[in-house]
XYZ file of N, CA and C in Angstrom:
612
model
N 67.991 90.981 298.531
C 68.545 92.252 298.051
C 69.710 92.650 298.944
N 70.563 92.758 298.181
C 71.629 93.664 299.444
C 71.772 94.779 299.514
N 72.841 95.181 300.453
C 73.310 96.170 300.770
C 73.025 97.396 299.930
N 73.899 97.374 298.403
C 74.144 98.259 297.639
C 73.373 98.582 296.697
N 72.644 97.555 296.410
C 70.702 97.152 295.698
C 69.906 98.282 296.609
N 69.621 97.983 298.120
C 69.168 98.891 298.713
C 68.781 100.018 298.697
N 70.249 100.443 298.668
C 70.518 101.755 298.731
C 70.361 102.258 297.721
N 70.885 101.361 296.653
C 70.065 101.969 294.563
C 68.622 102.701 295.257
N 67.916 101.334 295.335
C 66.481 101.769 295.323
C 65.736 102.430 296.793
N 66.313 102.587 297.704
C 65.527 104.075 298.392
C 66.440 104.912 297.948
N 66.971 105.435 297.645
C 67.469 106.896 297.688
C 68.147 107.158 296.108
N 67.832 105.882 295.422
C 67.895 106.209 294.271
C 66.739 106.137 293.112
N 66.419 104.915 292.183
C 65.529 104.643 291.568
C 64.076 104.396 291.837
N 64.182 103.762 292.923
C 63.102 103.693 293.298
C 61.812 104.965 294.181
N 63.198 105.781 294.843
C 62.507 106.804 295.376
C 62.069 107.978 294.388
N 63.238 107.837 292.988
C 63.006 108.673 291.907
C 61.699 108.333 291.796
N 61.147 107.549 291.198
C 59.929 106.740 290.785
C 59.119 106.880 291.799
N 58.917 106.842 292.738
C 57.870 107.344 294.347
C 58.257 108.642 294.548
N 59.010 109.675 293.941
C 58.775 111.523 294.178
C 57.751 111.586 294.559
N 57.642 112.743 295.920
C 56.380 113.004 296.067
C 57.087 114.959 295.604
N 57.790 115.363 295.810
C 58.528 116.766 295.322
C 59.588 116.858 295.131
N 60.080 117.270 294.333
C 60.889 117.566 293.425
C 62.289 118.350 294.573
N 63.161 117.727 294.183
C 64.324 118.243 295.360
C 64.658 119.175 294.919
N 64.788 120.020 295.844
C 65.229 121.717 295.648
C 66.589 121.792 296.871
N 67.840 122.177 296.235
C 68.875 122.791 297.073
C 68.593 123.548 298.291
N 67.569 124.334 297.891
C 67.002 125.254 298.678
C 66.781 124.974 300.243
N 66.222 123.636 300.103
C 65.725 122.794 301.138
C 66.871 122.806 302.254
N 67.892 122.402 302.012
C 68.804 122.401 302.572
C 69.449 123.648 303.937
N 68.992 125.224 303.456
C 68.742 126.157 303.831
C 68.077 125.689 305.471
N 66.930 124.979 305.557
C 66.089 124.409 306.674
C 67.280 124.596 307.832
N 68.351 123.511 307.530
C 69.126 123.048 308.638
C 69.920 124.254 309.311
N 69.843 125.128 309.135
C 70.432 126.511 309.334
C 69.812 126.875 311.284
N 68.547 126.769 310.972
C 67.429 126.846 312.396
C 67.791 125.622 313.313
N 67.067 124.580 312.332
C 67.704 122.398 312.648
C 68.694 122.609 314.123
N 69.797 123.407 313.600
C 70.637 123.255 314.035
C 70.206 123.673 315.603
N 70.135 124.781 315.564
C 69.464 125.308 316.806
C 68.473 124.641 317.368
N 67.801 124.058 317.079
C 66.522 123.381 317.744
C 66.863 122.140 318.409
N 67.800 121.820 317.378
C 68.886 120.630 317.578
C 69.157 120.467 318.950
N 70.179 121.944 319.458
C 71.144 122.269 320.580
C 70.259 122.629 321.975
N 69.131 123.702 321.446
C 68.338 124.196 322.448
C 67.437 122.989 322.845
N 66.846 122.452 322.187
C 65.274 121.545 322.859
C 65.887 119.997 322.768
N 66.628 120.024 322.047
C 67.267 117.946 322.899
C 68.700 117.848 322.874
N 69.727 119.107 323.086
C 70.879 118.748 323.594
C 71.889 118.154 322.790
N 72.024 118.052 321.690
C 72.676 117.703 320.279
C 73.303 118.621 319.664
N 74.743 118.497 319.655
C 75.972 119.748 319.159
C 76.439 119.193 317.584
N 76.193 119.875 317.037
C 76.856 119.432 315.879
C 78.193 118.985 316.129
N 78.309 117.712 315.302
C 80.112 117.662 315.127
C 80.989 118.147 314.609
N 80.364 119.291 313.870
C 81.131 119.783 312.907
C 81.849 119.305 311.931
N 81.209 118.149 311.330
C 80.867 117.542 309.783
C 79.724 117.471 309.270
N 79.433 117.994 307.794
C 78.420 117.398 306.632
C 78.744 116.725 305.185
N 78.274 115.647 305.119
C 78.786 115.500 303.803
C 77.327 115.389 302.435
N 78.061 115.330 301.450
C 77.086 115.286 300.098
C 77.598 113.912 299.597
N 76.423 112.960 299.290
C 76.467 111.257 298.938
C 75.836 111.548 297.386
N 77.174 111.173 296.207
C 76.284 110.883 294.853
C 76.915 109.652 294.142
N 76.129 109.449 292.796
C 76.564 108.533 292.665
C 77.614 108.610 291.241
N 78.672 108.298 290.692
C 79.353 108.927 289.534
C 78.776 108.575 288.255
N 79.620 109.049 287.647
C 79.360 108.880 285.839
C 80.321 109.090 285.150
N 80.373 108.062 284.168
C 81.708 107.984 283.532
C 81.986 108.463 282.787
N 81.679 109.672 282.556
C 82.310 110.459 281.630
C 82.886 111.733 281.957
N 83.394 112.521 280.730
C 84.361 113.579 281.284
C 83.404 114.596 281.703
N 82.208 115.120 280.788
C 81.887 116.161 281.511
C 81.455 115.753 282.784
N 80.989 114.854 283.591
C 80.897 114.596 284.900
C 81.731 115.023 285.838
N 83.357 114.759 285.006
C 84.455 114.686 285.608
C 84.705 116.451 286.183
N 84.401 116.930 285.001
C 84.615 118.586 285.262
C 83.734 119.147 286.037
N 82.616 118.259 286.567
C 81.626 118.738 287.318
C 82.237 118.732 288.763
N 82.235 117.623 288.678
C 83.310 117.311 290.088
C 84.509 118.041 290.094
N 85.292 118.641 289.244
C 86.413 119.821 289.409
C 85.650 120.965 289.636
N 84.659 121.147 289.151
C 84.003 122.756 289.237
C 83.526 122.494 290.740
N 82.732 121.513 291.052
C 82.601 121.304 292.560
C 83.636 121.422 293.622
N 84.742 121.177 293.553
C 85.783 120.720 294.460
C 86.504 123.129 294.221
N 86.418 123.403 292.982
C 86.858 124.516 293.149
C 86.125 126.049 293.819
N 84.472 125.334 293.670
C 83.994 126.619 294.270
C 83.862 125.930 296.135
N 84.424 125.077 296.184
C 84.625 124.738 297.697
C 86.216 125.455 298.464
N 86.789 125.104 297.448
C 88.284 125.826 297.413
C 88.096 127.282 297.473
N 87.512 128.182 296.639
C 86.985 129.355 296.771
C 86.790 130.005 298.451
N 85.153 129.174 298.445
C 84.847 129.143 299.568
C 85.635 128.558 301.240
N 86.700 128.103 300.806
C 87.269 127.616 302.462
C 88.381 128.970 302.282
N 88.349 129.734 301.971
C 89.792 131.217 301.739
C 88.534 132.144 302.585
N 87.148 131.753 302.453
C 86.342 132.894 303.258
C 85.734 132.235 304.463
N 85.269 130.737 304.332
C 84.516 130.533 305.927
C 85.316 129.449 306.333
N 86.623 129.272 306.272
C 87.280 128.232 306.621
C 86.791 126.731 306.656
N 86.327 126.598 305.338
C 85.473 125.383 305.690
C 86.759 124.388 305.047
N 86.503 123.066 305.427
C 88.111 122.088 304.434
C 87.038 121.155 304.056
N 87.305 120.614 303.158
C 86.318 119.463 302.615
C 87.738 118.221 302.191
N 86.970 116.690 301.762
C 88.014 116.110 301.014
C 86.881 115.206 300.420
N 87.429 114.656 299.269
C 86.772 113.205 298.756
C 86.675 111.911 299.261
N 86.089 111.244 299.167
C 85.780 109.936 299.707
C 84.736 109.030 298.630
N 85.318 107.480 298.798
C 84.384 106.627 298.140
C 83.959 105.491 299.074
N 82.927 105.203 299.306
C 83.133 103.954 300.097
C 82.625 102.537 299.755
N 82.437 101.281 300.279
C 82.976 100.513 300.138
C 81.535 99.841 299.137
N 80.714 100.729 298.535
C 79.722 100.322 297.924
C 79.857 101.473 296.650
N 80.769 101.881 296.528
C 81.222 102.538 295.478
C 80.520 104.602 295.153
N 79.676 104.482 296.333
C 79.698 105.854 295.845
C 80.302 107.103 296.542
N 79.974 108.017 296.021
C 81.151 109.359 296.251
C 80.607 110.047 297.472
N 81.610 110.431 298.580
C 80.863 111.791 299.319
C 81.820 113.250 299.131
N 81.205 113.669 299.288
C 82.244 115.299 299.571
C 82.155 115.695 300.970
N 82.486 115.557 301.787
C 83.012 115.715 303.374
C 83.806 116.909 304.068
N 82.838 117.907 304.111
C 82.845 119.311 304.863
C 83.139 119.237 306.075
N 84.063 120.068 306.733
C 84.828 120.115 308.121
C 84.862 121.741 308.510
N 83.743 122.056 309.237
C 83.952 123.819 309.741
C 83.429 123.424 311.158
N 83.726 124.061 312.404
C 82.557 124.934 313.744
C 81.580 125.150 313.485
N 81.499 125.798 312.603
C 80.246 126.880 312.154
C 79.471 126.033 311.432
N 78.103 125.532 311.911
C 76.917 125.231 311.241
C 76.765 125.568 309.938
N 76.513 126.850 310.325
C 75.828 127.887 308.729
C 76.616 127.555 307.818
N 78.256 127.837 307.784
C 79.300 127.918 307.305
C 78.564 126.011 306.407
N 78.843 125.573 307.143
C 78.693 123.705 306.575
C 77.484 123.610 305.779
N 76.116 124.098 306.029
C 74.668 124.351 305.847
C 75.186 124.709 303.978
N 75.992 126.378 304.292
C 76.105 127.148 302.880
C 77.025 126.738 302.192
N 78.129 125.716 302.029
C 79.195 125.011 301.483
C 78.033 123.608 300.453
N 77.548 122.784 301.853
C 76.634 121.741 301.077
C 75.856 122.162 300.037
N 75.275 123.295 300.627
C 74.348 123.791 299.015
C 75.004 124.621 298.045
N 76.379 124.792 298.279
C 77.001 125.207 296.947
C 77.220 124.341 295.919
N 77.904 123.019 297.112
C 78.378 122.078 296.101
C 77.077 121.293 295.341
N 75.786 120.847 295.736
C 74.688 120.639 295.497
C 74.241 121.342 293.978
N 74.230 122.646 294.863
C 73.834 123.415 293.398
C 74.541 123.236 291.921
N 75.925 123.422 292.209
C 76.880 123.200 291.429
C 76.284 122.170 290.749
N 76.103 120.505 291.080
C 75.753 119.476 290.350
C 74.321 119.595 289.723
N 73.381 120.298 290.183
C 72.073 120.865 289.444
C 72.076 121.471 288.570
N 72.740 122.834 288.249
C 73.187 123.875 287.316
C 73.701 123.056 286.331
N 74.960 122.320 286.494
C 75.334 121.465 285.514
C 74.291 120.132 284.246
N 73.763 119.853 285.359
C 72.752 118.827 284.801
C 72.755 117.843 285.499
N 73.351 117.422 286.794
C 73.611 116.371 287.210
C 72.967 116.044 289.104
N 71.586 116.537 288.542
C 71.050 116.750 289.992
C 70.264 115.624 289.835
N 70.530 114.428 289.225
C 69.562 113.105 289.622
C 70.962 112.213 289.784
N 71.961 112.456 289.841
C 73.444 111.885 290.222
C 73.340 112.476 292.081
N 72.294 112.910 292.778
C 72.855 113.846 294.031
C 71.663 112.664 294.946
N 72.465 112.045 295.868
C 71.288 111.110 296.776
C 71.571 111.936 298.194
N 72.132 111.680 298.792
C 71.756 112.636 299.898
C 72.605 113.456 300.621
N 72.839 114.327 301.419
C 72.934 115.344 302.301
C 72.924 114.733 303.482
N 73.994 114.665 304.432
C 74.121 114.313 305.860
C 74.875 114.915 306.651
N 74.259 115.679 307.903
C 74.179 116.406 308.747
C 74.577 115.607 310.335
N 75.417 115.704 310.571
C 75.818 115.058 312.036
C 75.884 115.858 313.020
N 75.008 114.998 314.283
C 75.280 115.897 315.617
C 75.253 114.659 316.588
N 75.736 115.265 317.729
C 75.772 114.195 319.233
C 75.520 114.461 320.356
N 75.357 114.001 321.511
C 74.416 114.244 322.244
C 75.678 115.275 323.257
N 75.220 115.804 323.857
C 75.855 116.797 324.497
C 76.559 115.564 325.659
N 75.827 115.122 326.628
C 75.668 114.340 327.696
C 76.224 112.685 327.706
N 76.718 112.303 326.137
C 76.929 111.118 325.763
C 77.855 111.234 324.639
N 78.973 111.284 324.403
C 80.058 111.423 322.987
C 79.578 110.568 322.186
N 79.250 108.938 322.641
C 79.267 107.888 322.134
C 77.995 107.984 320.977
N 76.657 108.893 321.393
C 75.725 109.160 320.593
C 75.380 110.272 320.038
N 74.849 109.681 318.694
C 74.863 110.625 317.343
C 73.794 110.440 316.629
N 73.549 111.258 315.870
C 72.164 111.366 315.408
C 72.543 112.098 314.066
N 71.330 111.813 313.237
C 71.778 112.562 311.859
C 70.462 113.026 311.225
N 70.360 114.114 310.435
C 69.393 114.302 309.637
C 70.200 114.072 308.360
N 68.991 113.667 307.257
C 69.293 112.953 305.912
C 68.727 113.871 304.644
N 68.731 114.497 304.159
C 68.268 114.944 302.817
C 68.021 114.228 301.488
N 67.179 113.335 301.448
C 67.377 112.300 300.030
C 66.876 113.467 299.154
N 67.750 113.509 298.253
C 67.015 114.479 296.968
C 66.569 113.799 296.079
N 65.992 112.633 296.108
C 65.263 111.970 295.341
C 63.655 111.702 295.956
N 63.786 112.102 297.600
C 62.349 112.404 297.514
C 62.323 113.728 298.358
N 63.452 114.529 298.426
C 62.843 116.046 298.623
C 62.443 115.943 299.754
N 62.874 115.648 300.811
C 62.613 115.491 301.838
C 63.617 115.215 302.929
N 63.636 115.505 304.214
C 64.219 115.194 305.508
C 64.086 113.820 306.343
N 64.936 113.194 307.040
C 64.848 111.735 307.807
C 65.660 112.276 308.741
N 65.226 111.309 310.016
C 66.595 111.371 311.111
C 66.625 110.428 310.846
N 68.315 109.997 311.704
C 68.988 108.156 311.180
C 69.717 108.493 312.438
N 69.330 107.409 313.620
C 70.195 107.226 314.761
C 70.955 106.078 315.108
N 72.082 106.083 314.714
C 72.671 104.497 314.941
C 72.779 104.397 316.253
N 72.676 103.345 316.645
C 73.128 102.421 317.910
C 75.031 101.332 317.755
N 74.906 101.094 316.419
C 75.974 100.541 315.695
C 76.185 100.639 314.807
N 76.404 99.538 314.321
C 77.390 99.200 312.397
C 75.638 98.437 311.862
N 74.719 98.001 312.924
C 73.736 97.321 312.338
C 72.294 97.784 312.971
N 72.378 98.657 314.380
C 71.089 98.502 314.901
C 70.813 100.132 314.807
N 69.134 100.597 315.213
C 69.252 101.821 315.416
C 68.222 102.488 316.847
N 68.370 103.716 316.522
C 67.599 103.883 318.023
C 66.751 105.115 317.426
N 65.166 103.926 317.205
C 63.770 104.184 316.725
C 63.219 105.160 317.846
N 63.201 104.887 318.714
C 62.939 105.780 319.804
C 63.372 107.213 319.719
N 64.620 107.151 319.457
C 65.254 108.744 319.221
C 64.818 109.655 318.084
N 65.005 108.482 316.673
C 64.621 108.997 315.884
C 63.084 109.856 315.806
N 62.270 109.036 316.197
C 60.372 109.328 316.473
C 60.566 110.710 317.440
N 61.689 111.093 317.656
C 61.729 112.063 318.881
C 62.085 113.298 318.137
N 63.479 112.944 317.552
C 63.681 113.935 316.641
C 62.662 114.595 315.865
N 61.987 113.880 315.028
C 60.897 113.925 314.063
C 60.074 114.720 314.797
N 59.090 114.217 315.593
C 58.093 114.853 316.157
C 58.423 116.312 317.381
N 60.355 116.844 317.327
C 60.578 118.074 317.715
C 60.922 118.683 316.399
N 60.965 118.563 315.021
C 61.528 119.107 314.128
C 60.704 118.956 313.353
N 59.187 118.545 313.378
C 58.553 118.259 312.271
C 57.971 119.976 312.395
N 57.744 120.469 310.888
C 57.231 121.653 310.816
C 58.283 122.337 310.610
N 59.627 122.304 310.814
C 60.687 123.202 310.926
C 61.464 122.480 309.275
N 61.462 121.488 309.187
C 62.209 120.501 308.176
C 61.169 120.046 307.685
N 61.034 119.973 306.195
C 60.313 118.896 305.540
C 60.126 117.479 305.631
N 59.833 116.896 306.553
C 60.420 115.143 307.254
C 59.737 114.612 306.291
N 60.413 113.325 305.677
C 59.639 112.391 304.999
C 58.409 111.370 306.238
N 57.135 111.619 305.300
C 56.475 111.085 306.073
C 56.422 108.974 305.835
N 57.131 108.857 304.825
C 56.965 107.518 304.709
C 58.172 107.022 305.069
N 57.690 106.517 306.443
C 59.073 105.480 307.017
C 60.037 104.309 306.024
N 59.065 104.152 305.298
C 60.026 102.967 304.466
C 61.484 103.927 303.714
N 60.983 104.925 303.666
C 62.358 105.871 302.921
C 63.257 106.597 303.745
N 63.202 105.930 305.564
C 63.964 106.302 306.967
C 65.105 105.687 306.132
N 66.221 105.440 305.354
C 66.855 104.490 304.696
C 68.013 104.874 305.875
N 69.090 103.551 306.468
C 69.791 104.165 307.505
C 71.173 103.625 306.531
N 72.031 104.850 306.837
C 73.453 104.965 306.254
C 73.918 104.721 307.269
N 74.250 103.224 307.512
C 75.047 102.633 308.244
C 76.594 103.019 308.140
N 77.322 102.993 309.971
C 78.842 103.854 309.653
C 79.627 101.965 309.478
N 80.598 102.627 308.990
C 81.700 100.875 309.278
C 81.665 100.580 310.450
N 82.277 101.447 311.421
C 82.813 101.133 312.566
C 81.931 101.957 313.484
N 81.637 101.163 314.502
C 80.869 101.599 315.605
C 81.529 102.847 315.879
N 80.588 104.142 316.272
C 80.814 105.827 316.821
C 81.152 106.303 315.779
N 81.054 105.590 314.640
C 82.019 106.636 313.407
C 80.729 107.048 312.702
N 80.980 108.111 311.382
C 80.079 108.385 310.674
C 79.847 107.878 309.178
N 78.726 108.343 308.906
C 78.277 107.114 307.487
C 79.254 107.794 306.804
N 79.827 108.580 306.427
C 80.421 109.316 305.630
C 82.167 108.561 305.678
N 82.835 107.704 306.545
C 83.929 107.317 306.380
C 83.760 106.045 306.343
């Protein structure tokens, strides 16, 4: 199976088909605290990026979904200065890539645009939500929480590289954030969004 098979089936078909709850935007709300618990109890600053991972559809009303998305973001960066842009990457699916300081600000942008694709009809087109932070003490390390909305649930994903990860950190994260975030309890759906290039994020 490769790469892009993979990724179909955790965070797409297959996790559809293994739901244990039903993804709610709402959820998303969590990372608001995340964040803080983040900074205070293991030293992890946001980078001040989040992005939203879906997958397209070829047709027009899709198309207008994605304009209605991109405009209540436009809306919204005239009040919390947030900038977003598009992106596809090299396995063909879409992110929307939020750029603010402000946590909350990034937190309440993701679940606009989220919602937006739910309201419409297109909330089984929405795979995940990614949240970046790094270690205060180390630039080089980064850590992420994951939102698959196909199983309604939270993951950390700690790269080490373009291929390895750091299990250790992750089990750390988890067990300071469990109770605060909905964590998926089944490791097989830890699915890691590998970046291209070493220090970079899954999102470019």
């Amino acid at each position: 199976m490769g790469i892009l098979d993979t990724l179909r089936s955790v965070l797409g078909s297959r996790a559809e088909a293994d739901a244990v709850s039903d993804a709610d935007p709402e959820d998303l709300f969590g990372m608001s605290t995340a964040y803080v618990t983040m900074e205070a109890d293991l030293g992890f600053d946001p980078v001040g990026e989040a992005a939203l991972c879906f997958s397209s559809v070829d047709s027009t009303d899709f198309a207008d979904t994605v304009d209605a998305v991109e405009s209540i973001l436009d809306a919204g960066s005239e009040e919390t200065g947030t900038t977003f842009r598009r992106h596809e990457d090299d396995h063909g699916y879409h992110w929307v890539v939020l750029a603010d300081d402000d946590p909350e600000d990034l937190v309440t942008s993701v679940h606009f645009a989220a919602d937006e694709f739910v309201e419409r009809g297109y909330g089984s087109r929405l795979l995940a939500a990614v949240f970046g932070f790094v270690d205060g003490g180390d630039a080089d390390r980064h850590a992420y929480w994951v939102y698959s909305f196909r199983r309604g649930s939270y993951y950390p994903f700690a790269p080490e590289s373009t291929s390895e990860r750091d299990s250790k950190l992750e089990f750390k994260l988890e067990s300071v954030l469990d109770g605060e975030l909905g964590i998926e309890s089944d490791k097989e759906y830890w699915y890691p969004l590998w970046p291209s290039t070493p220090n970079g994020h899954p999102w470019e």
